[in-house]
Short mmCIF file of C-alpha atoms and ligand atoms in Angstrom, two decimals:
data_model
loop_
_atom_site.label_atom_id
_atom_site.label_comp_id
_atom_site.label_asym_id
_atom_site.label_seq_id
_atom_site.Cartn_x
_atom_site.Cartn_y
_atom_site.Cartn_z
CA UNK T 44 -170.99 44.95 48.20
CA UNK T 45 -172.49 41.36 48.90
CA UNK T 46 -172.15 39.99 52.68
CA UNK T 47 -170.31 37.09 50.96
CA UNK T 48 -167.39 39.19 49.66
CA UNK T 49 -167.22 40.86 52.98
CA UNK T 50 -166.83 37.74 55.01
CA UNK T 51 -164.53 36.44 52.23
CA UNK T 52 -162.24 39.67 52.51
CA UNK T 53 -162.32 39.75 56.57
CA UNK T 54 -161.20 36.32 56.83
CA UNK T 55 -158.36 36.91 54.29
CA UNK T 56 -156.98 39.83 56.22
CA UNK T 57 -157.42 38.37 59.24
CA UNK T 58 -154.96 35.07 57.55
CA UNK T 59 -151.50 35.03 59.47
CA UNK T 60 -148.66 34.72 56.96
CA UNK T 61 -151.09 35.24 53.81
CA UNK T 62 -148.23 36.30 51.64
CA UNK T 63 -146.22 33.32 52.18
CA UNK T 64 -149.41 31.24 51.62
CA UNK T 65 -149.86 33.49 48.40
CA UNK T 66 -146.71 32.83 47.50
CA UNK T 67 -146.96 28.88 48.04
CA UNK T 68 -150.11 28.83 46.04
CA UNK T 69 -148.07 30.20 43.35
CA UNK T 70 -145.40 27.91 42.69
CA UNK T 71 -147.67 25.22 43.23
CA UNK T 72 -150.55 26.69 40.83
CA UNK T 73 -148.90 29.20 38.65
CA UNK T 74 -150.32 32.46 38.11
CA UNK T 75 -153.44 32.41 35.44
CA UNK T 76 -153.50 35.78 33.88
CA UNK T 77 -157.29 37.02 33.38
CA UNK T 78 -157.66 38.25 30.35
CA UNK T 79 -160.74 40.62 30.91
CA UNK T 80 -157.94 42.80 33.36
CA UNK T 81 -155.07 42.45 30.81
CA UNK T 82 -157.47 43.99 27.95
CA UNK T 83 -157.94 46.67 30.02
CA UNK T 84 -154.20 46.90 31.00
CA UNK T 85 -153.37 47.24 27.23
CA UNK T 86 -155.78 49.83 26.73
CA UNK T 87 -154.87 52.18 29.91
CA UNK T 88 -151.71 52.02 28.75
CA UNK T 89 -151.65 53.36 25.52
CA UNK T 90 -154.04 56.05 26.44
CA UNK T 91 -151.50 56.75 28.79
CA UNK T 92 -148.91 57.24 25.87
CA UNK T 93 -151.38 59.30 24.03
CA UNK T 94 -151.41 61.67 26.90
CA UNK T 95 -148.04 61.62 27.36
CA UNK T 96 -147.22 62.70 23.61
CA UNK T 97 -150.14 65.04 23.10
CA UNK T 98 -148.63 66.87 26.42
CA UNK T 99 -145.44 67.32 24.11
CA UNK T 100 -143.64 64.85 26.71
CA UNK T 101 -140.92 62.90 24.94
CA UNK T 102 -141.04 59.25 26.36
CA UNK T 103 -136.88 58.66 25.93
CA UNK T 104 -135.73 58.37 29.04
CA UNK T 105 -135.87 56.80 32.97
CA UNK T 106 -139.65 55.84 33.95
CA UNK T 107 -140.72 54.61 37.73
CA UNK T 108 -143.52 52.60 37.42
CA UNK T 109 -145.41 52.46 41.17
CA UNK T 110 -147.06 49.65 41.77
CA UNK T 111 -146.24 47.33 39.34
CA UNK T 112 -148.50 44.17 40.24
CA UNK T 113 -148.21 40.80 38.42
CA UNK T 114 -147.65 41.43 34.68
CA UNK T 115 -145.30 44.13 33.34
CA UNK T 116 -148.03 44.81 30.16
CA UNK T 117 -148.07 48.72 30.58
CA UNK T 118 -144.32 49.09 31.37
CA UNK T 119 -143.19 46.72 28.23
CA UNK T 120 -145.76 48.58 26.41
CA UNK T 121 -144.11 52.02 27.50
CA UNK T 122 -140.61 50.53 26.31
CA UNK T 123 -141.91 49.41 23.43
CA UNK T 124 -143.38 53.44 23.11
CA UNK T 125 -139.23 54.55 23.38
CA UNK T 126 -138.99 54.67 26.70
CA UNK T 127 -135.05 53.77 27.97
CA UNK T 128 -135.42 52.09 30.82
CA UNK T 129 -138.29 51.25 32.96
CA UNK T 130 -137.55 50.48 37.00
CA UNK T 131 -140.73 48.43 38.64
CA UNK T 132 -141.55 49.07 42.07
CA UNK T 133 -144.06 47.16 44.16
CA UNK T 134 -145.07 47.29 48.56
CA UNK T 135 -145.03 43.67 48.16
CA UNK T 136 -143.76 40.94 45.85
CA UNK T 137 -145.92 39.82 43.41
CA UNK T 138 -144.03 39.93 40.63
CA UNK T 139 -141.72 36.76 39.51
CA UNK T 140 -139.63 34.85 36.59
CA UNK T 141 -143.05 34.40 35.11
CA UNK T 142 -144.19 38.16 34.75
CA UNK T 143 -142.20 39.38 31.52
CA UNK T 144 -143.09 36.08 29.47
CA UNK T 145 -146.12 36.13 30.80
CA UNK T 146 -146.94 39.99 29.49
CA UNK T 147 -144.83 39.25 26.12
CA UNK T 148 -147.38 36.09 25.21
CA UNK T 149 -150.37 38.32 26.32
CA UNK T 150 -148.58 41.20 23.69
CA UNK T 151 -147.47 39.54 20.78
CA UNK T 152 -150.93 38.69 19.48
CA UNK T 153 -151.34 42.44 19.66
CA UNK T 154 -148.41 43.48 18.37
CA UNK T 155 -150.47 44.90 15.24
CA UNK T 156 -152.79 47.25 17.04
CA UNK T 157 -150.44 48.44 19.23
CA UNK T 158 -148.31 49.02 16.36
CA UNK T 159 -151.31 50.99 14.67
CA UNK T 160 -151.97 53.02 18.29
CA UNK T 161 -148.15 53.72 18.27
CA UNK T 162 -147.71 54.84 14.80
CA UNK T 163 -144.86 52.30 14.88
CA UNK T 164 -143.72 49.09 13.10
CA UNK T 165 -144.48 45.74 14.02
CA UNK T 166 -140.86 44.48 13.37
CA UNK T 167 -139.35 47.80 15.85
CA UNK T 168 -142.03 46.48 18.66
CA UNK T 169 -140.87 42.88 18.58
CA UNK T 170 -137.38 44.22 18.94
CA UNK T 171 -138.11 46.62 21.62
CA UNK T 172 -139.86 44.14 23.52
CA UNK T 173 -137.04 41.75 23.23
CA UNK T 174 -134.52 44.11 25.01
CA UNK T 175 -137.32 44.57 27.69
CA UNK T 176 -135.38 44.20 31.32
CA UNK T 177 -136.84 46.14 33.98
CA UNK T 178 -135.07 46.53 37.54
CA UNK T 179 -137.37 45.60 40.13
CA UNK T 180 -137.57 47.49 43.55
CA UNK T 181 -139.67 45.71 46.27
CA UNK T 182 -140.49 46.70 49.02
CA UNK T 183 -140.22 50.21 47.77
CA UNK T 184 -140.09 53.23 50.12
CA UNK T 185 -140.79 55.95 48.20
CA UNK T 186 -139.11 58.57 50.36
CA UNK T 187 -136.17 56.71 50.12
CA UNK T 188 -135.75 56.66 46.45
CA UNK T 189 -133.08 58.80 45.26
CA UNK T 190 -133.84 62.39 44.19
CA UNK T 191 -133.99 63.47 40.45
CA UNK T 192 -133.42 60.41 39.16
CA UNK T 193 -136.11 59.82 36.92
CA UNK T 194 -137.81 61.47 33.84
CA UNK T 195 -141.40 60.17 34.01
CA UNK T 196 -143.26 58.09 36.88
CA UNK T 197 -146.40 56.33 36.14
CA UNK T 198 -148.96 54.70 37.62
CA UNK T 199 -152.29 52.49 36.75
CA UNK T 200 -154.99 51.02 38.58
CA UNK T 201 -152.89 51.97 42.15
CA UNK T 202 -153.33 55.49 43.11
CA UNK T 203 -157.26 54.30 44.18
CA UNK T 204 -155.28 52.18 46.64
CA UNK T 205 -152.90 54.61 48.34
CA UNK T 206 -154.62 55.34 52.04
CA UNK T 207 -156.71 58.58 51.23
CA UNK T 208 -154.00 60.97 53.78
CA UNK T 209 -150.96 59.41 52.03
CA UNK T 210 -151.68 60.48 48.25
CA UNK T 211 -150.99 63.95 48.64
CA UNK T 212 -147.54 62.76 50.36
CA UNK T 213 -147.19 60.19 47.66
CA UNK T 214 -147.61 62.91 45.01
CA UNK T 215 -144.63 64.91 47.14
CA UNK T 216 -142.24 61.81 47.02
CA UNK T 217 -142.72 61.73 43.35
CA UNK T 218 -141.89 65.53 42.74
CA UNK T 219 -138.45 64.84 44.74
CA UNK T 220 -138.22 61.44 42.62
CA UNK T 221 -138.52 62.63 39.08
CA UNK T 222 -135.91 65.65 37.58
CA UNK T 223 -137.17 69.02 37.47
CA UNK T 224 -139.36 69.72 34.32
CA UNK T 225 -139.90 65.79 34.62
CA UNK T 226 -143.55 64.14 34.46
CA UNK T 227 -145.56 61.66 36.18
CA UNK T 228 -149.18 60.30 34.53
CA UNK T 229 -151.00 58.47 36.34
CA UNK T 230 -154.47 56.13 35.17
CA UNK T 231 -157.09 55.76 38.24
CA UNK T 232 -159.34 53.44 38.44
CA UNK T 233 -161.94 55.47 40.50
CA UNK T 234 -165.17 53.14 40.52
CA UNK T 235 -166.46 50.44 43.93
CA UNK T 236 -164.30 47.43 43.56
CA UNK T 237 -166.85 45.37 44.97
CA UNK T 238 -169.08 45.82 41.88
CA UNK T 239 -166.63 44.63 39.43
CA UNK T 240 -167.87 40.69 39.53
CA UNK T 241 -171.22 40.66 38.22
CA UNK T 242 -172.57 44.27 37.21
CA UNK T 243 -175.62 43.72 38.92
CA UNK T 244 -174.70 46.48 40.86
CA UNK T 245 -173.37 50.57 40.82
CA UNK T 246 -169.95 51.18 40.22
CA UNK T 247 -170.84 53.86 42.46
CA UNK T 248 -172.65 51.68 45.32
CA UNK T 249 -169.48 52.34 47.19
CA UNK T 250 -170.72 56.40 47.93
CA UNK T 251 -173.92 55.37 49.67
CA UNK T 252 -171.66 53.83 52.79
CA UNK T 253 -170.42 56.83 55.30
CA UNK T 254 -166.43 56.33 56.39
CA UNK T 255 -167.44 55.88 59.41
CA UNK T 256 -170.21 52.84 59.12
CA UNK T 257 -168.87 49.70 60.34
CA UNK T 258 -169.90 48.31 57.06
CA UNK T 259 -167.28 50.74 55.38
CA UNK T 260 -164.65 49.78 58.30
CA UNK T 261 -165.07 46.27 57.70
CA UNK T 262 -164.48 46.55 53.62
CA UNK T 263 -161.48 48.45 54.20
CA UNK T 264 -159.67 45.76 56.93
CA UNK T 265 -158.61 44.02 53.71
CA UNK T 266 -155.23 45.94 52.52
CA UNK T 267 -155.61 44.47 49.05
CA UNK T 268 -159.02 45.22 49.01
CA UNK T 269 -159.11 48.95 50.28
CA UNK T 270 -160.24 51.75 47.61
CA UNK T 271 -159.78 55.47 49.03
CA UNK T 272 -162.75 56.31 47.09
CA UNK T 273 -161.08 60.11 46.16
CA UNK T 274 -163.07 61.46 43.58
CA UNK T 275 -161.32 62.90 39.99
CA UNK T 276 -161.23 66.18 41.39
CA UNK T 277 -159.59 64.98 44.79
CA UNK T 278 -156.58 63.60 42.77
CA UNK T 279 -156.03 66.78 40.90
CA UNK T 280 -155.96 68.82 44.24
CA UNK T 281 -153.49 66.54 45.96
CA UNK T 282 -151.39 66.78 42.73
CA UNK T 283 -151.47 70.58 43.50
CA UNK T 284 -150.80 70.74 46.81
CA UNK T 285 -147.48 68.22 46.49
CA UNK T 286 -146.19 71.12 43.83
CA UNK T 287 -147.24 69.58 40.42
CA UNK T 288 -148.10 71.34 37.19
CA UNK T 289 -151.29 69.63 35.64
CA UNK T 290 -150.80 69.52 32.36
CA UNK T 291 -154.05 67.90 31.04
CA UNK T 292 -156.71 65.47 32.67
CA UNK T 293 -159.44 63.70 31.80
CA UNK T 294 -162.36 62.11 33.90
CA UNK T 295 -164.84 59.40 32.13
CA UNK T 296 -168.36 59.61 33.13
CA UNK T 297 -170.49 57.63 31.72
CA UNK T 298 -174.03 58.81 31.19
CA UNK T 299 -175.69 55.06 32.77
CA UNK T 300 -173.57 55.93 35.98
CA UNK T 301 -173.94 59.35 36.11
CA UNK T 302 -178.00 57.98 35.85
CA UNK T 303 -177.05 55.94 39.13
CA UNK T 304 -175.56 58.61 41.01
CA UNK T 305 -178.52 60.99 40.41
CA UNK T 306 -181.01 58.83 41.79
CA UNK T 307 -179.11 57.74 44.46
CA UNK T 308 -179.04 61.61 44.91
CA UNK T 309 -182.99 62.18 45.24
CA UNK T 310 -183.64 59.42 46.72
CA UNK T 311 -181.34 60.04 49.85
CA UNK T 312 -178.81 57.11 49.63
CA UNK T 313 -175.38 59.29 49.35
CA UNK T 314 -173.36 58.93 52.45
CA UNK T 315 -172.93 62.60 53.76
CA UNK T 316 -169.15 63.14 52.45
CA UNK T 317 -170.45 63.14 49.60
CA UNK T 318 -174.19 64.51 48.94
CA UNK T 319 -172.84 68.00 48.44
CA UNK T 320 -169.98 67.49 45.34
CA UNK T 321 -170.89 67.73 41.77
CA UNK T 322 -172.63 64.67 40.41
CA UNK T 323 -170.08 64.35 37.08
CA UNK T 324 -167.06 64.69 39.76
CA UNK T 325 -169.06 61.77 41.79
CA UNK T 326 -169.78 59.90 38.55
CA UNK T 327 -166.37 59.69 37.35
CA UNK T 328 -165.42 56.08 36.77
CA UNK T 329 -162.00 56.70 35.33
CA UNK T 330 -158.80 59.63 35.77
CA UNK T 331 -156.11 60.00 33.43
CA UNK T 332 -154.00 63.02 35.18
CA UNK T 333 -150.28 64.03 33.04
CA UNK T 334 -148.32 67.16 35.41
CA UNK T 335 -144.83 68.11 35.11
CA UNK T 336 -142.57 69.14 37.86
CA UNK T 337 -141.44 72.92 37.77
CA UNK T 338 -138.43 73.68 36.43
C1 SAM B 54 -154.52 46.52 41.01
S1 SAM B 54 -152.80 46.28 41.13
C2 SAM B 54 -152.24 47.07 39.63
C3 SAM B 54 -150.96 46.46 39.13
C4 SAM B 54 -150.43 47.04 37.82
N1 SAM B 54 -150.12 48.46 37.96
C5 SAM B 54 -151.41 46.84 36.69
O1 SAM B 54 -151.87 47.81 36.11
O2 SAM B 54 -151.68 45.68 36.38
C6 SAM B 54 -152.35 47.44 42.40
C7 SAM B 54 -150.86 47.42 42.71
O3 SAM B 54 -150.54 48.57 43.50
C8 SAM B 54 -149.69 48.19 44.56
N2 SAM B 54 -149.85 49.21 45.61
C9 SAM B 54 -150.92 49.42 46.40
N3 SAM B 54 -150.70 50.48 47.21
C10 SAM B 54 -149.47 50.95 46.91
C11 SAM B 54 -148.67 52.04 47.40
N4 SAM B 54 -149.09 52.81 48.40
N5 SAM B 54 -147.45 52.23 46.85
C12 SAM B 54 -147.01 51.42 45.86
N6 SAM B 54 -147.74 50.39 45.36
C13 SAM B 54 -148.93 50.16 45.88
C14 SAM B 54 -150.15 46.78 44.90
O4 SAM B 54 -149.17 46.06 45.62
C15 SAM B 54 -150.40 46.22 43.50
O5 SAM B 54 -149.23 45.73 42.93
#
């Protein structure tokens, strides 16, 4: 984490009104989607699928997407998959009129692979995507949402967002949300946020900082910016302890980071929550978690 990021992070959550001045921005410059993200997007998502199905889950039917961001790409992806009807939910509104075309110009170009990954035709995926209307839920309180009324509930790139003592109760609202013998997947994103810009970096520097530096306090002022920094392991116990099956899950750890978190082992640098844990469960840039509710 460079001292410019962190003074450009304090000062934007120390902005009065910076949604409305987020919002402003974007009807005046409209939203420019990055392509490097939306790559990955397309990717996560049909791994997700692949989980899904090899669990034996059938993908007909309700899905809650949490934390649906800026571009529906995963959730038209998942319709596209057979999936009936997908609500979006978000804590704050960043989605607009331009989100679906925006996602359906980033797809169509892709139409073939995903047709390939899917085991589907081109001609079904054009039409699927074409019926593609989402409801929208914003802000969403999860404990609010009504009880058993969805078959799967999904998530990518948010869980690593959720404060660290609200993803167990997270996981809980989700077991009321989805029907009994229902699912929810979920794709983590579990590396330091603040090395994603130039790679000069670990995408584990983010273990060496103790909670309770002021360095670490000051990173996680920004809301937008805050990673919980759970580790793949931590996600599968909360799942457990809100009632959920697992039904498979898969860390990525790959062996250049793994390297990292070694030496930063011997050599001293890992903040004290974490010098003790096993170095693949530290070195886990990636979770992919499918669990079904009893019943
Ligand atoms: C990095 S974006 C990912 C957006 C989208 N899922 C994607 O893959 O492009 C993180 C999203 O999670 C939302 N979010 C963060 N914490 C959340 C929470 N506790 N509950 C629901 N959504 C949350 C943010 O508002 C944002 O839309």
């Amino acid at each position: 984490m460079q001292n410019i990021q962190l003074a450009r992070s304090l000062l934007k959550a120390a902005l009065p009104f910076a949604d409305t001045a987020r919002r402003l921005k974007r009807r005046l410059v409209p939203y420019q989607p990055n392509m490097a993200h939306n790559g990955f997007t397309f990717d996560d998502a049909l791994d997700m699928v692949d989980a899904l199905r090899a669990a034996g889950v059938g993908l007909e039917g309700e899905m809650l997407e949490v934390g649906s961001g800026w571009t529906p790409i995963a959730p038209m992806l998942f319709h596209m998959a057979g999936v009936t009807h997908v609500t979006l939910t978000d804590l704050e509104r960043l989605y607009d009129e331009t989100s679906i075309p925006t996602a359906a110009a980033f797809l169509r170009p892709r139409l073939p692979e995903a047709a390939r990954r899917l085991g589907m035709e081109v001609a079904a995926l054009e039409a699927r995507m074409a019926e593609f209307a989402p409801a929208y839920i914003c802000p969403w309180q999860p404990g609010r949402h009504p009880a058993d009324s969805v078959d799967i509930a999904v998530s990518r790139a948010v869980m690593e967002h959720v404060p660290a003592e609200d993803v167990a109760g997270l996981f809980r609202d989700l077991l009321r949300v989805v029907r009994p013998g229902g699912h929810m997947c979920h794709s983590i994103d579990n590396t330091d946020h603040w090395e994603h810009g130039d790679g000069r970096g670990s995408l584990m520097s983010f273990l060496c900082y103790p909670a309770e530096s002021l360095r670490w306090r000051l990173a996680s002022m920004n809301i937008q910016g805050y990673t919980n920094r759970f580790r793949h392991s931590d996600y599968l116990a909360a799942a457990r302890e809100a009632g959920w099956i697992i039904v498979s899950e898969r860390a990525r750890v790959p062996p250049k980071v793994l390297g990292e978190v070694r030496q930063m082992r011997l050599e001293g640098r890992l903040a004290p929550e974490f010098a003790g844990r096993p170095l693949e469960d530290l070195a886990a840039t990636a979770t992919l978690i499918v669990a079904r509710k009893p019943g």
